[in-house]
XYZ file of C-alpha atoms in Angstrom:
492
model
C -283.750 -51.959 -82.429
C -284.388 -48.749 -80.753
C -280.235 -47.337 -80.900
C -279.898 -48.495 -84.310
C -283.245 -46.731 -84.961
C -282.103 -43.925 -82.463
C -278.626 -43.253 -83.737
C -279.149 -43.156 -88.083
C -281.761 -40.152 -86.885
C -279.267 -38.086 -85.302
C -276.887 -39.186 -87.983
C -279.667 -37.777 -90.260
C -280.535 -34.601 -88.840
C -277.309 -33.607 -87.807
C -277.979 -29.954 -88.079
C -281.107 -29.930 -85.680
C -278.294 -32.372 -83.187
C -275.723 -29.448 -83.094
C -278.064 -26.745 -82.903
C -280.318 -28.565 -80.178
C -276.868 -29.059 -78.238
C -275.070 -25.740 -78.917
C -278.406 -23.918 -77.112
C -278.021 -26.543 -74.466
C -274.250 -26.351 -73.807
C -274.304 -22.808 -73.816
C -277.086 -22.152 -71.750
C -275.496 -24.887 -68.919
C -272.454 -23.463 -69.413
C -273.354 -19.791 -67.889
C -275.528 -21.899 -65.451
C -271.835 -23.178 -64.217
C -269.664 -19.888 -64.302
C -272.499 -17.726 -62.911
C -273.015 -20.875 -59.958
C -268.934 -20.935 -59.718
C -268.836 -17.365 -59.279
C -271.123 -16.684 -56.482
C -269.188 -18.897 -54.472
C -266.287 -17.285 -55.192
C -267.209 -14.109 -54.096
C -268.964 -15.847 -51.050
C -265.085 -16.842 -50.415
C -263.601 -13.934 -51.157
C -266.252 -12.186 -48.468
C -266.129 -14.837 -45.964
C -261.914 -14.326 -46.303
C -262.675 -10.386 -45.722
C -264.884 -11.242 -42.543
C -262.835 -13.772 -41.450
C -260.316 -11.899 -39.122
C -263.165 -8.783 -38.210
C -265.306 -11.972 -36.079
C -263.402 -15.123 -36.112
C -264.386 -18.844 -36.891
C -267.354 -19.684 -35.405
C -268.847 -16.193 -34.411
C -272.471 -16.059 -35.342
C -273.536 -12.979 -33.258
C -271.552 -9.645 -31.856
C -272.975 -7.523 -29.286
C -271.268 -3.965 -28.699
C -273.183 -0.145 -27.851
C -272.834 2.706 -29.109
C -270.637 4.941 -28.536
C -271.621 8.365 -26.713
C -271.963 11.459 -28.098
C -268.318 13.740 -27.441
C -268.849 15.898 -24.265
C -268.519 20.051 -24.321
C -264.765 20.639 -25.214
C -264.026 17.207 -26.039
C -261.943 17.673 -29.077
C -260.818 14.838 -31.795
C -257.475 12.710 -31.946
C -254.818 12.273 -28.651
C -254.177 14.635 -26.013
C -250.736 14.230 -24.240
C -250.296 16.525 -21.084
C -246.894 17.398 -19.730
C -246.245 19.135 -16.844
C -243.237 21.508 -16.373
C -241.408 18.794 -13.797
C -242.019 16.044 -16.869
C -239.076 14.727 -18.792
C -234.905 14.891 -18.420
C -233.112 17.816 -19.545
C -229.979 17.193 -20.572
C -227.707 20.223 -22.042
C -231.493 22.266 -22.823
C -232.984 19.493 -24.539
C -236.278 17.878 -22.800
C -236.487 14.187 -23.561
C -240.195 13.931 -22.925
C -242.039 10.201 -23.269
C -246.102 9.060 -22.429
C -247.699 6.139 -23.322
C -251.955 6.108 -22.998
C -253.865 2.812 -23.750
C -257.532 3.613 -24.177
C -260.789 2.693 -25.868
C -259.954 3.070 -29.070
C -261.859 6.662 -30.310
C -265.518 6.281 -31.644
C -266.103 2.766 -29.537
C -267.687 2.487 -26.110
C -266.800 0.278 -23.404
C -270.068 -1.066 -21.540
C -270.226 -3.925 -18.038
C -268.429 -7.040 -17.877
C -272.008 -8.564 -16.830
C -273.408 -8.752 -20.229
C -270.831 -11.508 -21.375
C -273.239 -13.589 -18.443
C -276.251 -12.652 -19.647
C -275.230 -13.672 -23.205
C -274.070 -16.781 -21.877
C -277.580 -17.317 -20.393
C -279.564 -17.000 -23.744
C -281.117 -19.893 -24.855
C -279.810 -20.852 -27.582
C -276.246 -20.000 -26.873
C -273.457 -22.090 -26.820
C -270.228 -19.718 -26.490
C -270.062 -15.999 -24.867
C -266.783 -14.338 -24.950
C -266.257 -10.810 -24.251
C -263.343 -8.807 -25.476
C -262.173 -5.112 -24.660
C -260.170 -3.396 -27.796
C -258.402 -0.968 -27.074
C -255.400 1.749 -28.844
C -251.862 2.504 -27.442
C -250.216 5.436 -28.027
C -246.468 6.723 -27.407
C -246.042 10.370 -27.694
C -241.645 10.376 -27.530
C -239.940 13.507 -28.564
C -237.549 15.813 -27.580
C -238.454 19.471 -27.020
C -236.081 22.919 -26.127
C -235.677 23.711 -22.309
C -238.053 26.588 -21.587
C -237.170 26.881 -18.433
C -234.088 28.580 -19.484
C -236.060 31.536 -21.187
C -234.768 34.768 -19.564
C -237.782 36.659 -18.593
C -236.520 39.708 -20.018
C -240.889 40.717 -20.222
C -243.798 40.737 -18.580
C -245.106 37.051 -21.090
C -242.026 36.006 -22.429
C -243.204 36.804 -25.835
C -240.859 37.622 -29.132
C -240.087 41.351 -28.722
C -240.526 41.440 -25.285
C -237.381 40.730 -24.480
C -237.410 37.411 -23.674
C -234.530 35.142 -25.101
C -235.366 32.531 -27.823
C -235.505 29.469 -26.293
C -232.287 27.321 -26.494
C -231.310 22.798 -27.337
C -233.358 20.587 -28.848
C -232.502 18.724 -30.832
C -231.517 21.044 -33.377
C -229.547 23.081 -30.934
C -231.700 26.474 -31.529
C -235.098 26.456 -30.081
C -236.929 23.423 -32.152
C -238.499 20.558 -31.613
C -238.881 16.235 -32.682
C -241.364 14.062 -32.129
C -242.809 10.237 -32.675
C -246.258 9.270 -32.173
C -246.734 5.373 -32.460
C -249.601 3.581 -32.517
C -250.948 0.052 -32.298
C -253.834 -1.954 -31.710
C -254.582 -3.912 -28.348
C -257.200 -5.690 -27.823
C -257.800 -8.100 -23.953
C -259.608 -11.255 -24.209
C -259.915 -13.828 -21.508
C -257.004 -17.117 -22.264
C -259.510 -19.515 -20.416
C -262.895 -18.610 -22.355
C -264.188 -20.358 -25.195
C -262.662 -20.344 -28.375
C -264.628 -18.231 -30.047
C -263.726 -13.780 -31.463
C -261.044 -12.367 -33.898
C -258.543 -14.141 -32.678
C -260.021 -18.028 -33.937
C -259.031 -16.763 -37.230
C -255.404 -16.787 -36.493
C -252.384 -19.707 -36.004
C -249.647 -19.868 -34.138
C -246.904 -19.322 -35.862
C -243.967 -18.797 -33.264
C -243.902 -18.440 -29.107
C -246.906 -20.475 -27.584
C -251.244 -18.887 -26.786
C -251.769 -17.034 -23.764
C -253.224 -20.130 -20.857
C -255.318 -19.699 -17.922
C -252.322 -19.168 -15.826
C -251.846 -15.693 -17.588
C -255.002 -13.936 -16.232
C -253.554 -10.659 -14.999
C -249.734 -11.597 -16.073
C -247.641 -8.670 -17.961
C -247.527 -11.243 -21.401
C -248.478 -10.871 -25.197
C -248.719 -12.696 -28.475
C -248.469 -10.188 -31.125
C -249.527 -10.290 -34.883
C -247.164 -11.774 -37.444
C -247.354 -8.597 -39.654
C -246.731 -6.168 -37.168
C -243.711 -8.360 -35.593
C -242.245 -7.764 -38.500
C -242.908 -4.074 -39.662
C -241.889 -3.835 -35.720
C -238.921 -5.527 -35.664
C -240.522 -8.099 -32.673
C -240.181 -11.696 -31.566
C -240.646 -14.066 -29.096
C -238.603 -13.409 -26.239
C -238.198 -9.539 -26.506
C -240.822 -7.238 -24.494
C -243.499 -3.909 -25.817
C -244.325 -1.425 -23.760
C -247.497 -1.101 -23.491
C -249.406 1.952 -20.929
C -246.206 2.380 -19.789
C -245.900 -1.380 -19.043
C -243.565 -3.558 -20.101
C -244.846 -7.036 -21.944
C -242.990 -10.090 -22.415
C -243.432 -11.235 -25.450
C -244.631 -14.851 -26.087
C -245.892 -15.964 -29.082
C -246.259 -14.819 -32.486
C -249.675 -15.714 -34.856
C -250.464 -15.209 -38.596
C -254.273 -14.101 -39.417
C -255.803 -17.034 -41.813
C -257.755 -14.021 -43.711
C -257.070 -12.700 -46.991
C -254.802 -9.371 -45.913
C -252.475 -11.336 -43.669
C -253.935 -9.210 -40.616
C -255.612 -10.352 -38.024
C -257.598 -8.519 -35.455
C -255.180 -6.693 -33.544
C -251.835 -6.296 -33.605
C -251.201 -7.323 -30.271
C -253.354 -9.484 -27.583
C -253.144 -9.335 -23.675
C -255.410 -11.070 -20.817
C -258.677 -8.987 -20.140
C -257.633 -8.664 -16.880
C -254.213 -7.108 -17.482
C -255.469 -4.766 -20.492
C -258.726 -3.466 -18.223
C -256.485 -2.866 -15.142
C -253.806 -0.950 -17.702
C -256.699 1.615 -19.019
C -258.474 1.760 -15.875
C -261.135 0.464 -17.428
C -261.930 -2.762 -14.662
C -264.944 -5.088 -15.437
C -265.359 -3.509 -18.912
C -265.667 -4.588 -22.137
C -265.694 -3.502 -25.970
C -267.658 -6.441 -27.354
C -268.532 -9.864 -26.662
C -268.388 -12.264 -29.694
C -271.581 -15.249 -29.312
C -271.829 -18.261 -30.870
C -275.255 -20.098 -31.684
C -275.640 -23.762 -30.866
C -276.770 -24.146 -34.321
C -277.098 -21.829 -37.839
C -281.143 -22.001 -38.151
C -281.367 -20.350 -34.189
C -279.162 -17.240 -35.125
C -281.930 -14.813 -35.420
C -283.677 -16.443 -32.349
C -281.063 -15.793 -30.647
C -280.459 -12.091 -31.886
C -284.414 -11.362 -31.137
C -283.508 -12.664 -27.348
C -280.044 -11.139 -26.940
C -281.885 -7.498 -28.038
C -284.245 -7.960 -25.350
C -282.249 -8.974 -22.886
C -279.665 -6.180 -23.605
C -281.794 -3.150 -25.289
C -279.116 -0.779 -24.481
C -276.728 -2.978 -26.612
C -276.206 -2.896 -30.479
C -276.379 -7.099 -31.520
C -275.863 -7.977 -35.351
C -275.095 -10.912 -36.874
C -272.621 -12.122 -39.694
C -275.266 -11.088 -42.227
C -275.786 -7.850 -40.973
C -271.554 -7.674 -41.088
C -271.899 -9.097 -44.808
C -274.294 -6.398 -46.243
C -271.605 -3.872 -45.221
C -269.447 -5.202 -47.225
C -268.291 -2.116 -49.669
C -266.027 -1.917 -52.775
C -265.615 -4.253 -56.140
C -266.382 -7.527 -53.517
C -269.982 -5.915 -53.163
C -270.417 -4.604 -56.752
C -269.802 -8.507 -57.608
C -272.340 -9.873 -54.966
C -274.859 -7.640 -56.165
C -274.055 -8.415 -59.517
C -274.858 -12.638 -59.093
C -277.641 -11.993 -56.650
C -279.255 -10.103 -59.276
C -278.126 -10.178 -62.993
C -276.762 -12.846 -62.741
C -279.242 -14.968 -61.693
C -281.647 -13.684 -63.658
C -279.521 -14.219 -66.748
C -278.778 -17.457 -66.269
C -282.690 -18.345 -65.896
C -283.461 -16.399 -69.100
C -280.867 -18.632 -71.085
C -281.964 -21.875 -70.022
C -285.708 -20.978 -71.312
C -284.388 -19.826 -74.321
C -282.290 -23.098 -74.452
C -285.340 -25.246 -73.260
C -287.303 -23.122 -75.805
C -284.863 -23.598 -78.942
C -285.297 -27.510 -78.105
C -288.822 -27.891 -77.994
C -289.295 -25.778 -81.081
C -286.702 -27.720 -83.428
C -287.955 -30.864 -82.065
C -291.603 -30.214 -82.593
C -290.505 -28.966 -86.080
C -288.050 -32.340 -86.302
C -291.458 -34.555 -85.262
C -294.148 -31.907 -88.045
C -291.181 -32.944 -90.603
C -291.221 -36.629 -90.383
C -294.974 -36.755 -90.858
C -294.850 -39.616 -93.153
C -291.953 -41.093 -91.434
C -294.751 -41.663 -87.961
C -297.000 -42.678 -90.316
C -295.824 -45.377 -91.824
C -294.523 -46.323 -88.415
C -298.247 -46.742 -86.722
C -299.227 -48.511 -90.332
C -296.535 -51.306 -89.357
C -297.630 -51.659 -85.837
C -295.475 -49.150 -83.451
C -298.029 -47.940 -80.463
C -298.224 -44.586 -79.433
C -295.683 -45.358 -76.177
C -292.396 -46.320 -78.557
C -293.243 -43.694 -80.502
C -293.382 -41.526 -78.106
C -290.240 -43.187 -76.438
C -288.530 -42.687 -79.741
C -288.584 -39.337 -79.938
C -288.310 -38.418 -76.106
C -285.005 -40.526 -76.607
C -283.267 -38.232 -79.256
C -284.256 -35.651 -77.115
C -281.928 -36.811 -74.230
C -279.530 -37.587 -76.412
C -279.067 -33.975 -77.458
C -280.003 -32.903 -74.793
C -277.019 -35.052 -73.077
C -274.511 -34.042 -75.521
C -275.714 -30.189 -75.046
C -275.167 -30.971 -71.154
C -271.186 -32.557 -71.626
C -270.086 -29.439 -74.071
C -271.425 -26.899 -71.983
C -270.316 -28.714 -68.668
C -266.306 -28.763 -70.799
C -267.629 -24.459 -71.293
C -268.060 -23.663 -67.946
C -265.355 -25.817 -66.611
C -262.941 -23.815 -69.230
C -263.914 -20.488 -68.445
C -263.960 -21.247 -64.592
C -259.918 -22.356 -65.533
C -259.838 -19.001 -67.813
C -260.522 -16.730 -64.144
C -258.892 -18.177 -62.286
C -256.369 -18.174 -65.054
C -256.425 -13.940 -64.896
C -256.909 -14.093 -61.085
C -259.005 -10.951 -61.218
C -258.898 -8.876 -57.874
C -261.449 -7.504 -56.081
C -261.429 -4.228 -54.244
C -263.554 -4.443 -50.630
C -264.053 -2.950 -47.254
C -266.491 -3.389 -44.436
C -268.188 -1.099 -42.679
C -270.473 -0.932 -40.127
C -273.289 1.578 -38.156
C -270.845 3.312 -35.965
C -267.463 4.225 -36.546
C -264.284 3.198 -34.593
C -261.141 4.190 -34.209
C -258.117 1.792 -35.916
C -253.744 2.564 -35.262
C -252.853 6.015 -35.022
C -257.053 7.204 -33.814
C -257.855 7.125 -37.950
C -260.952 4.730 -38.420
C -260.882 1.361 -38.975
C -257.970 -0.945 -39.162
C -256.609 -3.724 -36.927
C -258.128 -4.331 -33.621
C -261.563 -1.789 -34.311
C -263.238 -5.388 -33.440
C -266.946 -6.003 -33.467
C -270.097 -5.644 -35.954
C -271.226 -2.974 -34.687
C -268.269 -0.253 -34.154
C -266.823 -0.337 -37.438
C -266.651 2.204 -39.917
C -264.033 0.285 -41.944
C -261.778 -2.639 -40.386
C -260.061 -2.914 -43.169
C -259.591 -2.127 -47.380
C -258.332 -5.040 -48.849
C -258.157 -6.662 -52.762
C -259.241 -10.105 -52.724
C -257.918 -12.639 -55.648
C -261.382 -13.908 -56.810
C -260.888 -18.051 -57.279
C -263.893 -20.145 -58.550
C -264.615 -23.144 -57.038
C -265.669 -26.149 -58.695
C -268.014 -28.213 -57.152
C -269.828 -31.483 -57.409
C -273.080 -29.358 -56.783
C -272.906 -27.425 -59.965
C -271.824 -30.256 -61.901
C -275.274 -31.866 -61.112
C -277.108 -29.243 -61.451
C -275.380 -29.016 -65.442
C -276.434 -32.788 -65.496
C -279.925 -32.833 -63.825
C -280.569 -29.080 -66.372
C -279.636 -31.575 -69.149
C -281.509 -34.618 -68.379
C -284.590 -32.079 -67.662
C -284.132 -30.052 -70.919
C -284.023 -33.320 -72.985
C -287.368 -34.796 -71.226
C -289.171 -31.916 -71.910
C -288.279 -31.029 -75.395
C -288.386 -34.903 -75.572
C -292.072 -34.352 -74.189
C -293.567 -32.235 -76.053
C -291.789 -33.940 -79.404
C -293.318 -37.289 -78.650
C -297.169 -35.756 -77.682
C -296.792 -34.138 -81.279
C -296.099 -37.081 -82.837
C -298.464 -39.709 -80.851
C -301.858 -37.391 -82.099
C -300.345 -38.356 -85.659
C -302.722 -40.701 -87.585
C -301.838 -43.255 -90.519
C -304.178 -41.863 -92.630
C -304.070 -38.118 -91.950
C -299.990 -38.550 -92.450
C -300.244 -40.183 -95.910
C -302.640 -37.349 -97.259
C -300.393 -34.606 -95.898
C -297.594 -35.714 -98.185
C -297.906 -35.168 -101.932
């Protein structure tokens, strides 16, 4: 009887059913799309940050760079003595490599690793040394052949202009090649930037490689420089054998550094014994990250301690705008639309009950109880909400599919409180690792893909049921208050 009556009433009141279902469907579709966009933005943000802090890294410890001393200008400086280089046919060929901490960054004592590892709530702590290798390679004229006809050799003083050089007329030609180097302990726990990369060729560095002249390189850098496993690469004037190539798992396809070498070797070549530039920390649990951060700040008062959330808040570009939009406008818009859909369902249900005054009066007169009438109205509203939920889920999934087919791109960059230098001494770029020492780690275009999860579908179903129950509760309450005699008197 309940089912027959329910079907008849829904068919006889198609307009009310359609309006309530459409309102609920649009609200649910919006909730599904907003939740999926939020998940897609979070995934995009994680992809941007992945190459910076690595898988499993919860906290990064760095140190504020010292202010430049007087006379310390920007950029790399190369000093050549009169006897440097090789002179042939009036041309002097010079070459010099320098391996040093990136400009704008700072190094500190490696004892911070033990301090961090001994802090309560810390599962692992690993130190790294971020460096920049810059090589000057060029040809200059042989100035020693100048005839000192004057007192200073200046033009017009009788001195002959230098000959030689690449053009034979006293000109010069030189190249400056720069790439980033990250020193890490091969025997340490898998925490840090390198964990955001996978081995694509060769082997990884092992504990036995500590102090050895071996390296692994990023696949993108290997392609650009035409390097392969078994080749050699000059770092700080020392030849290193390439034993492996890694590929980044991040969205931009570039890992945190161009080249990775054993930490001890990096410290020795750069003249930074027992120095590191960052400590990557993994907490015992996600719930203890804030407490661990506070303890580390107390134990290392001169250091800058940052979490993933601190770095995530520095993501800029359209990705940041999308995050802000979803966090504020998207959430509030979903809430407002849901409230509106619920109100529409409630108003139409109450209006329908009012129009059925005589009907409910008759049902009461023949013995229907208030409980049965309330159940009937609630059942109708629940079915209307369920129809809206099914349609809303379908619309939401179609909307997600359309967005994924369009595949919009979001531009992003990462920035933190201090500035680090990347390749060529410029801010940012691979190798400027660490939360607290990056002005812009990378600029990346991320393709936005919206995920679909069972949780989102479950939320949509729950909203549909809730909407139907709320509307049915109000409508049923209104119907239960009708008295048979009053109902018949209200009809002419």
